[in-house]
Coordinates of C-alpha atoms in Angstrom, one line a residue:
M981 CA 78.5 34.5 130.5
S982 CA 75.2 33.3 129.5
K983 CA 74.6 31.8 126.5
I984 CA 73.4 34.4 123.6
N985 CA 70.0 32.2 121.0
F986 CA 70.6 34.8 118.6
S987 CA 66.5 33.5 117.4
N988 CA 65.3 35.1 121.1
I989 CA 67.5 37.9 119.8
T990 CA 65.4 38.3 116.2
E991 CA 61.8 37.5 118.1
I992 CA 63.0 40.9 119.8
I993 CA 63.0 42.9 117.7
K994 CA 60.7 41.9 115.0
H995 CA 58.2 42.5 118.4
D996 CA 60.2 46.1 119.2
L997 CA 58.9 46.8 115.3
K998 CA 55.3 45.4 115.2
A999 CA 54.8 47.4 118.2
S1000 CA 56.0 50.6 116.8
F1001 CA 53.1 50.2 113.8
S1002 CA 50.4 48.9 116.5
N1003 CA 48.3 52.0 117.2
P1004 CA 48.4 55.7 115.7
I1005 CA 48.7 56.9 119.9
V1006 CA 51.9 54.9 119.5
I1007 CA 53.2 55.8 115.9
L1008 CA 52.4 59.7 116.9
V1009 CA 55.0 59.3 119.8
L1010 CA 57.3 57.9 118.0
V1011 CA 57.3 60.5 115.7
A1012 CA 57.6 63.3 118.4
I1013 CA 60.2 61.2 120.0
I1014 CA 61.9 61.4 117.4
I1015 CA 61.1 65.3 116.3
L1016 CA 61.7 66.8 119.8
P1017 CA 65.6 66.2 120.1
S1018 CA 66.1 68.2 115.8
L1019 CA 63.5 70.9 117.4
Y1020 CA 65.6 71.8 120.6
A1021 CA 68.8 72.0 118.8
L1022 CA 67.1 73.8 116.2
L1023 CA 65.6 76.3 118.1
N1024 CA 68.4 77.2 119.8
I1025 CA 70.6 77.5 117.3
Q1026 CA 67.8 80.4 115.4
A1027 CA 67.7 81.4 118.5
C1028 CA 71.5 82.8 118.6
W1029 CA 72.0 83.3 114.6
D1030 CA 73.4 86.5 115.3
P1031 CA 71.8 88.0 117.8
Y1032 CA 74.6 90.8 118.4
E1033 CA 73.3 91.9 114.9
N1034 CA 70.2 92.3 115.7
T1035 CA 69.9 94.7 118.5
D1036 CA 68.8 97.5 116.2
E1037 CA 65.3 97.8 118.8
V1038 CA 67.1 98.5 122.3
E1039 CA 66.7 101.2 123.8
F1040 CA 69.6 103.4 124.5
A1041 CA 68.9 106.6 125.8
I1042 CA 71.4 109.4 125.0
A1043 CA 71.5 112.9 126.8
N1044 CA 73.0 115.5 125.1
L1045 CA 74.2 118.4 127.5
D1046 CA 77.2 119.7 125.8
N1047 CA 77.9 123.9 125.7
G1048 CA 79.7 123.3 123.4
S1049 CA 83.9 125.2 122.6
T1050 CA 86.3 127.2 120.9
F1051 CA 89.9 124.8 119.6
E1052 CA 92.1 127.2 117.9
G1053 CA 89.5 129.9 116.7
T1054 CA 86.6 127.2 115.5
Y1055 CA 83.3 126.1 117.3
L1056 CA 83.2 122.9 118.6
N1057 CA 80.7 120.8 119.7
V1058 CA 81.8 117.1 120.1
G1059 CA 78.4 116.5 121.3
N1060 CA 76.7 117.5 118.5
E1061 CA 78.5 115.1 116.9
I1062 CA 78.6 112.3 119.0
V1063 CA 74.7 112.7 118.1
K1064 CA 74.6 113.0 114.3
D1065 CA 77.1 109.9 114.3
L1066 CA 74.2 108.0 116.4
K1067 CA 71.9 109.1 114.0
N1068 CA 73.2 107.2 111.2
N1069 CA 74.1 103.9 113.7
T1070 CA 71.9 101.5 113.5
K1071 CA 73.1 98.7 116.3
F1072 CA 70.7 100.6 118.7
D1073 CA 67.1 102.0 118.9
W1074 CA 69.2 105.2 120.3
K1075 CA 66.7 108.0 122.9
F1076 CA 67.7 111.5 122.8
V1077 CA 66.4 112.7 125.7
T1078 CA 67.1 115.2 128.4
E1079 CA 68.7 114.0 131.7
E1080 CA 65.7 113.8 133.9
E1081 CA 64.0 111.3 131.1
L1082 CA 67.0 109.1 130.8
R1083 CA 67.9 108.7 134.7
K1084 CA 64.4 107.9 135.3
G1085 CA 63.7 105.9 132.2
V1086 CA 66.4 104.2 133.4
H1087 CA 65.4 104.0 136.7
D1088 CA 62.6 102.4 136.1
G1089 CA 63.9 100.1 133.1
D1090 CA 62.3 101.7 130.3
Y1091 CA 65.9 101.8 128.6
Y1092 CA 68.1 99.7 129.6
A1093 CA 70.9 102.0 129.8
G1094 CA 72.3 105.5 128.8
I1095 CA 74.8 108.0 128.4
I1096 CA 75.3 111.6 130.0
I1097 CA 76.8 114.0 127.8
P1098 CA 78.4 116.9 130.2
K1099 CA 77.7 119.9 129.9
N1100 CA 82.3 120.8 129.5
L1101 CA 83.0 117.5 127.1
S1102 CA 83.8 119.7 124.2
E1103 CA 85.3 122.9 126.5
N1104 CA 88.1 119.3 128.4
I1105 CA 88.4 118.0 125.1
A1106 CA 89.8 121.3 123.7
S1107 CA 91.9 122.1 127.1
I1108 CA 94.4 119.0 125.6
T1109 CA 96.2 121.2 124.3
S1110 CA 96.8 123.5 126.6
D1111 CA 99.1 123.9 129.4
N1112 CA 96.4 122.7 132.6
P1113 CA 94.5 119.7 130.2
K1114 CA 91.6 118.6 131.8
Q1115 CA 90.2 114.6 131.5
A1116 CA 87.0 114.6 129.5
K1117 CA 84.0 112.4 130.7
L1118 CA 80.3 110.6 130.5
E1119 CA 78.5 109.2 132.6
Y1120 CA 77.1 105.8 131.8
L1121 CA 74.2 104.8 133.6
V1122 CA 73.4 101.0 133.6
N1123 CA 70.0 98.9 135.0
I1124 CA 72.0 96.1 135.4
K1125 CA 69.2 93.8 137.0
S1126 CA 66.5 94.1 133.7
N1127 CA 68.7 91.9 131.7
P1128 CA 71.4 89.9 132.2
V1129 CA 72.7 89.7 128.0
A1130 CA 70.6 93.0 127.6
T1131 CA 73.9 94.7 129.1
K1132 CA 75.9 93.3 128.4
L1133 CA 74.7 94.5 124.9
T1134 CA 74.5 98.4 126.0
D1135 CA 78.2 98.1 127.0
S1136 CA 78.9 97.3 123.3
G1137 CA 76.9 100.8 122.7
A1138 CA 78.3 102.5 125.4
N1139 CA 81.9 101.1 123.8
T1140 CA 80.2 102.9 120.9
V1141 CA 80.1 106.7 122.3
Y1142 CA 82.8 106.2 124.1
T1143 CA 85.3 105.2 120.7
T1144 CA 83.6 108.3 118.8
V1145 CA 84.4 110.9 121.8
N1146 CA 88.3 109.5 122.0
A1147 CA 88.5 109.4 118.5
K1148 CA 87.7 113.3 118.1
I1149 CA 89.7 114.1 121.0
V1150 CA 93.4 112.0 119.0
Q1151 CA 92.1 113.6 116.2
I1152 CA 92.1 117.3 118.0
I1153 CA 95.4 116.0 119.1
N1154 CA 97.0 115.1 116.2
L1155 CA 95.9 117.8 114.4
A1156 CA 97.8 120.0 116.7
A1157 CA 100.8 117.6 116.8
Y1158 CA 100.5 118.2 112.8
G1159 CA 100.1 122.2 112.7
K1160 CA 103.9 121.6 115.3
L1161 CA 104.9 119.8 112.1
G1162 CA 104.7 122.8 110.1
E1163 CA 106.6 124.9 112.1
L1164 CA 109.6 122.8 112.9
Q1165 CA 109.4 122.3 109.3
D1166 CA 109.7 125.8 108.7
G1167 CA 112.6 126.0 111.5
L1168 CA 114.3 123.1 110.0
S1169 CA 114.7 125.1 106.6
A1170 CA 115.8 128.0 108.2
G1171 CA 118.1 126.4 110.3
A1172 CA 119.6 125.2 107.0
G1173 CA 120.5 128.1 105.7
Q1174 CA 122.1 129.6 108.7
L1175 CA 124.3 126.6 108.7
Y1176 CA 125.0 126.6 105.1
S1177 CA 126.2 130.0 105.4
G1178 CA 128.6 129.3 108.4
G1179 CA 129.7 126.2 105.9
S1180 CA 131.0 128.8 103.7
Q1181 CA 132.8 131.7 106.5
L1182 CA 134.3 128.0 107.7
S1183 CA 135.8 127.5 103.7
A1184 CA 136.4 131.0 103.5
G1185 CA 138.2 131.6 106.5
A1186 CA 140.1 127.6 105.1
S1187 CA 141.3 129.5 102.7
Q1188 CA 143.0 132.0 104.5
I1189 CA 144.3 129.2 107.1
S1190 CA 145.6 127.6 103.5
A1191 CA 147.4 131.0 102.7
G1192 CA 148.9 132.0 106.5
A1193 CA 150.0 128.3 106.4
G1194 CA 152.3 129.3 102.9
Q1195 CA 153.8 131.5 104.8
V1196 CA 155.2 130.0 107.5
S1197 CA 155.9 127.3 105.2
S1198 CA 158.8 129.7 104.1
G1199 CA 159.9 131.4 107.4
V1200 CA 160.8 128.1 108.4
S1201 CA 163.6 128.2 106.2
E1202 CA 164.7 131.9 106.8
V1203 CA 163.9 130.9 111.2
Q1204 CA 166.0 128.1 110.2
N1205 CA 168.8 129.3 108.6
G1206 CA 168.6 132.2 111.5
A1207 CA 169.6 129.9 113.9
S1208 CA 172.0 127.6 111.7
Q1209 CA 174.1 131.4 112.5
V1210 CA 173.3 131.7 116.0
Q1211 CA 174.4 128.6 116.6
N1212 CA 177.5 129.6 114.7
G1213 CA 177.8 132.5 116.6
A1214 CA 177.1 130.7 120.1
N1215 CA 180.5 128.6 119.2
Q1216 CA 182.9 131.0 117.9
V1217 CA 182.2 133.5 122.1
Q1218 CA 182.0 130.4 124.0
Q1219 CA 185.9 129.2 122.5
G1220 CA 186.3 133.7 122.6
S1221 CA 185.2 133.1 126.8
S1222 CA 187.4 130.5 126.8
A1223 CA 190.5 132.2 125.5
I1224 CA 189.5 135.4 128.0
N1225 CA 189.0 133.2 130.9
Q1226 CA 192.5 131.9 129.3
G1227 CA 194.5 135.2 129.4
A1228 CA 192.9 136.4 132.9
S1229 CA 195.0 133.4 134.9
D1230 CA 197.9 134.3 132.7
V1231 CA 197.3 138.2 133.7
E1232 CA 196.4 137.3 137.5
K1233 CA 199.8 135.2 137.4
G1234 CA 202.0 138.1 136.2
S1235 CA 200.2 140.8 138.4
S1236 CA 201.3 138.3 141.0
S1237 CA 205.0 138.0 140.0
I1238 CA 205.3 142.0 139.8
K1239 CA 203.7 142.8 143.4
E1240 CA 206.6 140.8 144.8
S1241 CA 209.4 143.0 142.9
A1242 CA 207.4 146.5 143.7
S1243 CA 208.1 144.5 147.0
T1244 CA 210.8 143.7 146.8
L1245 CA 212.4 147.0 145.7
E1246 CA 210.1 149.1 147.4
H1247 CA 212.4 147.5 150.3
G1248 CA 215.7 148.3 148.9
S1249 CA 214.7 152.0 148.4
Q1250 CA 214.1 152.4 151.9
E1251 CA 217.4 150.2 153.8
I1252 CA 219.2 152.5 150.4
Q1253 CA 217.5 156.0 153.2
S1254 CA 218.6 154.3 156.2
K1255 CA 222.1 153.2 155.4
V1256 CA 223.7 156.5 153.3
D1257 CA 223.3 160.0 154.8
P1258 CA 224.3 162.0 151.6
S1259 CA 225.6 165.4 153.6
T1260 CA 228.7 163.1 155.1
L1261 CA 229.2 163.0 150.9
P1262 CA 231.4 164.4 148.4
D1263 CA 230.2 165.8 146.4
P1264 CA 230.4 164.1 143.5
M1265 CA 229.4 161.1 145.0
K1266 CA 227.1 163.4 147.3
E1267 CA 225.2 164.1 143.9
Y1268 CA 225.3 159.8 143.0
V1269 CA 223.9 158.8 146.4
E1270 CA 220.9 161.3 146.2
G1271 CA 220.4 160.2 143.0
N1272 CA 220.3 157.0 143.6
I1273 CA 218.1 157.9 146.7
K1274 CA 215.5 159.3 144.9
L1275 CA 215.3 156.7 142.6
A1276 CA 214.8 154.4 144.8
N1277 CA 211.3 156.6 146.1
G1278 CA 211.0 156.4 142.7
S1279 CA 211.6 152.7 142.8
G1280 CA 208.9 153.0 146.0
E1281 CA 206.0 154.6 144.7
L1282 CA 206.7 152.3 141.4
A1283 CA 206.3 149.1 143.3
K1284 CA 203.2 150.7 144.9
G1285 CA 202.0 151.7 141.2
S1286 CA 203.2 147.9 140.1
S1287 CA 201.4 146.1 143.2
Q1288 CA 197.9 148.1 142.6
L1289 CA 198.3 148.3 138.9
A1290 CA 198.6 144.0 139.0
D1291 CA 196.0 144.1 141.5
G1292 CA 193.7 146.1 139.3
S1293 CA 195.0 143.8 136.3
V1294 CA 193.9 140.3 138.7
K1295 CA 190.6 142.8 138.8
L1296 CA 190.3 143.2 135.2
A1297 CA 191.3 139.2 134.5
N1298 CA 188.0 137.7 137.1
S1299 CA 186.1 141.0 135.7
S1300 CA 187.8 139.1 131.8
S1301 CA 186.3 135.9 133.2
K1302 CA 183.0 136.5 134.7
L1303 CA 182.4 138.4 130.9
A1304 CA 183.8 135.6 128.5
N1305 CA 181.6 132.9 131.6
G1306 CA 178.3 135.3 130.5
A1307 CA 178.6 135.2 126.8
S1308 CA 179.3 131.2 127.0
A1309 CA 176.1 131.3 128.6
V1310 CA 174.1 133.4 126.7
A1311 CA 175.8 132.1 123.7
G1312 CA 174.1 128.6 125.3
G1313 CA 171.3 130.2 125.9
A1314 CA 171.1 131.7 122.2
N1315 CA 172.0 127.9 120.8
Q1316 CA 168.9 127.0 122.7
L1317 CA 166.1 130.0 121.0
A1318 CA 167.9 129.0 117.9
G1319 CA 166.6 125.9 118.4
G1320 CA 163.6 126.2 120.1
S1321 CA 162.7 128.8 116.9
V1322 CA 163.2 126.1 114.6
E1323 CA 160.4 124.1 116.6
L1324 CA 158.4 126.5 117.4
A1325 CA 158.3 127.7 113.2
E1326 CA 157.7 123.6 112.4
G1327 CA 154.9 123.8 114.7
S1328 CA 153.4 127.1 113.5
L1329 CA 153.6 125.1 110.3
S1330 CA 151.7 121.9 112.2
L1331 CA 149.6 124.2 114.2
A1332 CA 148.3 126.3 110.1
A1333 CA 147.2 122.5 108.3
G1334 CA 145.7 121.5 111.7
A1335 CA 143.5 124.5 111.3
Q1336 CA 143.1 124.1 107.2
M1337 CA 141.8 120.7 107.9
L1338 CA 140.1 121.4 110.6
S1339 CA 138.8 124.6 108.9
S1340 CA 138.2 122.3 105.6
S1341 CA 136.1 118.8 108.0
A1342 CA 133.3 121.7 109.5
S1343 CA 133.1 123.5 107.1
Q1344 CA 132.2 120.1 105.0
A1345 CA 130.3 119.5 108.4
L1346 CA 127.9 121.6 108.2
F1347 CA 127.0 121.6 104.4
S1348 CA 126.0 117.8 105.6
A1349 CA 123.8 118.9 108.1
A1350 CA 122.7 121.6 106.0
G1351 CA 121.7 119.6 103.1
A1352 CA 120.1 117.3 105.9
L1353 CA 117.8 119.6 107.6
S1354 CA 116.7 120.8 104.2
S1355 CA 116.0 117.6 103.0
S1356 CA 114.1 117.0 106.0
A1357 CA 112.4 120.0 106.0
N1358 CA 111.3 119.2 101.7
S1359 CA 110.3 115.7 103.7
L1360 CA 108.2 117.3 105.9
S1361 CA 106.9 119.9 103.2
S1362 CA 105.7 117.0 102.0
V1363 CA 103.4 115.7 105.1
T1364 CA 102.5 119.6 105.7
G1365 CA 101.3 120.3 102.4
I1366 CA 97.9 117.1 103.1
N1367 CA 94.1 117.9 103.3
E1368 CA 93.7 118.7 107.0
S1369 CA 90.2 116.4 107.0
E1370 CA 92.1 113.8 104.6
L1371 CA 94.6 114.4 107.7
G1372 CA 91.4 114.2 110.5
D1373 CA 90.6 110.9 108.6
Y1374 CA 93.9 109.6 109.6
F1375 CA 94.2 110.1 112.4
Y1376 CA 91.0 108.8 112.9
S1377 CA 91.7 105.3 112.0
P1378 CA 95.6 105.6 111.8
I1379 CA 96.4 101.4 112.2
K1380 CA 94.4 99.2 110.4
L1381 CA 93.9 95.7 111.9
D1382 CA 94.0 93.6 108.2
R1383 CA 91.6 90.4 109.8
H1384 CA 92.4 87.2 108.3
E1385 CA 89.9 84.2 109.1
L1386 CA 90.8 81.3 108.5
F1387 CA 87.6 78.8 108.4
P1388 CA 85.5 81.7 108.6
V1389 CA 82.2 80.9 109.3
P1390 CA 79.0 83.3 107.7
D1391 CA 77.1 83.8 111.8
Y1392 CA 76.4 82.7 114.9
G1393 CA 74.4 80.1 114.2
S1394 CA 76.2 78.0 112.1
D1395 CA 79.3 78.5 114.8
V1396 CA 77.3 76.8 118.0
A1397 CA 75.6 74.7 116.2
P1398 CA 78.4 72.0 116.8
F1399 CA 77.2 72.6 120.9
Y1400 CA 73.3 72.4 120.1
I1401 CA 73.4 69.1 117.7
V1402 CA 75.4 67.1 119.9
L1403 CA 73.6 68.0 123.0
S1404 CA 70.1 68.0 120.9
M1405 CA 71.5 63.7 120.2
W1406 CA 72.3 62.8 123.9
V1407 CA 68.7 64.4 125.0
G1408 CA 67.3 62.6 122.7
A1409 CA 68.8 59.7 123.9
I1410 CA 67.3 60.0 126.9
I1411 CA 64.0 61.5 125.9
T1412 CA 64.3 57.6 123.8
C1413 CA 65.4 55.2 126.8
V1414 CA 62.9 56.8 129.2
M1415 CA 59.6 57.3 126.6
I1416 CA 60.9 53.6 125.5
T1417 CA 61.8 50.3 128.4
P1418 CA 64.9 48.9 127.7
G1419 CA 63.4 45.8 128.6
T1420 CA 64.8 43.4 131.2
S1421 CA 64.8 39.1 131.0
Q1422 CA 62.6 38.6 134.4
G1423 CA 59.7 36.9 133.6
T1424 CA 60.6 36.2 130.8
K1425 CA 62.4 33.6 128.6
Y1426 CA 65.0 35.8 127.8
T1427 CA 68.9 35.5 129.3
P1428 CA 69.9 39.3 129.9
L1429 CA 72.1 39.3 127.4
E1430 CA 69.8 38.5 124.8
M1431 CA 67.5 41.3 125.9
Y1432 CA 69.9 44.2 125.8
F1433 CA 71.3 43.0 121.9
G1434 CA 67.2 42.4 121.1
K1435 CA 66.0 45.5 122.9
V1436 CA 69.2 48.0 121.4
V1437 CA 68.9 47.5 117.3
L1438 CA 65.1 49.6 117.9
F1439 CA 66.7 52.8 119.4
I1440 CA 69.9 52.5 117.7
I1441 CA 67.0 53.0 114.3
M1442 CA 65.6 55.1 116.9
S1443 CA 68.5 57.3 116.8
I1444 CA 69.6 57.1 112.8
L1445 CA 65.8 59.1 112.6
Q1446 CA 66.3 61.7 114.9
A1447 CA 69.9 62.0 113.9
A1448 CA 68.9 62.7 109.7
V1449 CA 65.3 65.1 110.9
T1450 CA 68.1 66.9 112.8
I1451 CA 70.5 67.0 109.8
G1452 CA 68.0 68.3 107.4
G1453 CA 66.5 70.7 110.3
A1454 CA 70.5 72.0 109.4
Y1455 CA 69.8 71.9 105.4
L1456 CA 66.8 73.7 105.4
L1457 CA 67.6 76.4 108.9
G1458 CA 70.5 77.3 105.9
I1459 CA 73.7 76.1 108.9
H1460 CA 77.1 76.7 107.1
I1461 CA 78.6 72.8 106.3
A1462 CA 82.3 72.8 104.8
N1463 CA 81.4 69.3 104.2
S1464 CA 78.1 67.4 103.7
P1465 CA 79.4 64.0 103.1
L1466 CA 81.2 64.1 106.4
F1467 CA 78.8 66.0 108.3
I1468 CA 76.3 63.6 107.7
F1469 CA 77.7 60.3 109.0
S1470 CA 79.5 61.8 111.2
A1471 CA 76.1 63.2 112.9
V1472 CA 75.1 59.7 112.6
L1473 CA 77.7 57.8 114.0
V1474 CA 76.8 60.6 117.2
S1475 CA 73.9 59.5 117.4
V1476 CA 74.2 55.7 117.3
I1477 CA 77.3 55.9 120.5
F1478 CA 75.0 58.2 122.6
M1479 CA 71.8 56.3 122.0
I1480 CA 74.0 53.2 122.6
L1481 CA 75.8 54.3 125.8
V1482 CA 72.8 55.7 127.8
Y1483 CA 70.4 52.6 126.1
S1484 CA 73.2 50.5 128.3
I1485 CA 72.9 52.8 131.6
I1486 CA 69.5 52.6 131.9
S1487 CA 69.8 49.2 130.1
A1488 CA 71.8 47.7 133.3
L1489 CA 70.6 50.4 136.4
G1490 CA 67.3 51.0 134.8
Q1491 CA 66.3 53.8 137.3
V1492 CA 68.8 54.9 137.9
G1493 CA 71.0 54.5 134.8
K1494 CA 68.4 57.3 133.8
G1495 CA 70.0 59.6 136.8
I1496 CA 73.1 59.4 135.2
G1497 CA 72.2 60.0 131.8
V1498 CA 70.6 63.4 132.9
I1499 CA 74.0 64.0 135.1
L1500 CA 76.4 63.6 132.9
L1501 CA 73.7 66.0 130.5
V1502 CA 74.5 68.5 133.0
L1503 CA 78.3 68.5 133.1
Q1504 CA 78.6 68.3 129.4
I1505 CA 76.4 71.2 128.9
S1506 CA 79.3 73.3 130.7
G1507 CA 82.5 70.9 130.7
T1508 CA 82.9 70.0 127.5
G1509 CA 84.1 73.5 125.8
G1510 CA 81.2 74.5 123.3
I1511 CA 80.4 77.7 123.9
Y1512 CA 82.9 79.0 126.2
P1513 CA 86.7 78.1 126.0
I1514 CA 87.5 74.9 128.9
E1515 CA 90.5 76.3 129.8
I1516 CA 87.7 79.5 131.5
M1517 CA 86.3 76.8 133.1
H1518 CA 86.3 76.4 136.8
S1519 CA 89.0 73.4 137.3
F1520 CA 86.8 70.4 138.3
F1521 CA 85.1 70.9 134.1
Q1522 CA 88.5 70.7 132.7
T1523 CA 89.2 68.0 135.1
L1524 CA 86.0 66.3 133.5
Y1525 CA 87.0 67.8 129.7
P1526 CA 88.9 65.1 128.5
Y1527 CA 86.7 62.2 129.9
L1528 CA 83.2 63.7 128.2
P1529 CA 81.8 62.1 125.3
M1530 CA 80.0 64.8 124.1
T1531 CA 83.6 65.9 124.6
Y1532 CA 85.2 65.0 121.5
A1533 CA 81.4 64.3 119.2
I1534 CA 81.1 67.5 118.9
T1535 CA 85.4 67.9 118.5
L1536 CA 83.6 65.7 115.3
I1537 CA 80.7 67.7 114.2
R1538 CA 82.2 70.8 114.1
E1539 CA 85.5 69.2 112.5
A1540 CA 82.8 68.5 109.7
Q1541 CA 80.7 70.9 109.5
L1542 CA 83.3 74.0 109.1
G1543 CA 86.2 72.8 108.5
V1544 CA 88.1 69.5 108.5
V1545 CA 92.2 69.2 110.1
W1546 CA 92.0 65.8 109.9
S1547 CA 94.6 65.9 112.9
N1548 CA 91.7 66.9 115.4
Y1549 CA 89.3 65.4 113.8
I1550 CA 91.0 61.3 113.4
P1551 CA 91.8 61.1 117.2
A1552 CA 87.9 62.4 118.5
L1553 CA 86.6 59.9 116.3
T1554 CA 88.8 57.1 117.8
I1555 CA 87.9 57.7 121.1
L1556 CA 84.0 58.2 120.4
I1557 CA 84.1 54.6 118.4
S1558 CA 86.3 53.3 121.3
I1559 CA 83.3 54.9 123.8
G1560 CA 80.7 52.5 122.3
I1561 CA 82.8 49.4 122.2
I1562 CA 83.6 49.5 125.9
T1563 CA 80.7 50.6 126.1
I1564 CA 79.0 47.4 125.1
I1565 CA 81.2 45.9 126.6
V1566 CA 80.7 46.6 129.8
A1567 CA 77.0 46.8 130.0
S1568 CA 77.2 43.1 129.0
I1569 CA 78.5 42.6 132.2
I1570 CA 76.6 44.9 134.2
K1571 CA 73.8 43.4 132.7
Q1572 CA 74.1 39.7 134.1
K1573 CA 74.4 40.7 137.6
A1574 CA 72.7 43.4 137.8
D1575 CA 69.1 42.5 135.4
K1576 CA 66.8 41.2 138.5
S1577 CA 68.4 44.1 141.2
S1578 CA 66.8 46.6 139.0
K1579 CA 64.5 44.7 138.3
Y1580 CA 63.3 44.6 141.7
F1581 CA 63.9 48.5 141.9
E1582 CA 61.9 49.3 139.6
E1583 CA 58.9 47.7 140.9
R1584 CA 59.0 49.0 144.1
L1585 CA 59.4 52.3 142.9
K1586 CA 56.5 51.4 141.0
E1587 CA 54.5 49.8 144.3
S1588 CA 55.1 53.8 145.7
G1589 CA 52.3 55.3 142.7
L1590 CA 54.5 58.1 141.8
F1591 CA 56.8 56.4 138.6

């Protein structure tokens, strides 16, 4: 690195300052260079001051063809209502024309846009609450080629009409629903009465069930007593049945003995008759024998009767045994029946208690439901009592967006001011470095570094004067500035940094540096997020965004002008100062090595007569 002689630097500075006032022409040119950048910023800010509030002279055509309709017995003409609303709307210069005039006017460019309200608009709107709803439509015509911005503005006009129609539709639907609420309120009130009546009937039934349960309760004791008696009788029958069975068994044994004796008797009688002939015997003996024969015959007959009696006794004994067994079974069944009767009585008592509880719970539930329905009906009554016109206004805008602005800005011009102020400072640096030569050390007694640092002072002074004019113009224009000292400091700093950056590039690279300065200007217009969010820009600009000086300069001015957030301001300030320091260091190195080549390059361009 060559040595720097500060006296040479001072000499260059004095020469430049003296040359700046050498004649009126130079002064006039320097004043123009100082003022022009500020005009670039201030004129653009003024042009954008409030564009969306100055559309009252933009012509927008409306053709109303609506024939009207009826809705619930009331005449409805939405088209007329739209026209009435628009006549009180100053957002655009509304022109109410025929359909033919509208179509021709938009086609020829006499109107930027227009809306045709069709004949069946009201009819279709009224059909929305019917069983066959039809969509209402508006015809929007816009001449795209007439003006790119005007078409965007007229879109907001079309949205005004569209919103008005939709609000009317919503109002009609909600008013119809409001009418249904009245019917619902009546139905709920009637239902509450019916439920209350049903609850009363259930309550009365519960009382009857309670009385019946008392009777069942007293009957249970009687059933239990009767069941005990049945069980005692059944036990006695079973005991008698056992005795009968035992007697039947004894009869059957005695019958067998009788049959055996009768058989013996009959056999002896037959032997007597076969062995004794009474006719051969003497009379006294004869009479005795004949008596014995008769006794033997009678005994045979008695034996047969005894045998039959014995058989009958066996049958009787068997039947008695069966009867006794049946009586025992009946007694057992009677015993079970008695037990079942007790269980039935106790179950009847439980059933009566459950029925009473169910009836009581159901009646209480009905009373509660009746009370709830009655309360709902009363609530709906308070709603259905609202004035329908007030209700229509509510339905027109049922929800209000409560907007809270952080760092509010009174106008659009102030909002875009940071971008245009910063952009004008870059433009000012380019104009200054193009109009005033940065100088070359070639052919002079000065070294490249002496020339670089000697000349930079004049450019810094020019940047400060340019910033001063821009700041003054901002206050005269009425731009919103939240922090004046910080705004002034930031504007001056940005102007100085940009001038150092552009001066260094052009001083080191000559004409090539001028081209680089212009290229950086073009890239930074779209790549710094000054107007449009960087997120919606092409990925190329999103990549460049963190490397462009204007990115941090815009942040610096925006924070100072519209409300500072130090966590945003300090990093931007640090990066911007770092860019200035790095630029000086790099430019000093390049200046020493490229100063001779740059001079040669410029001379060749001058020889062409074009530069």
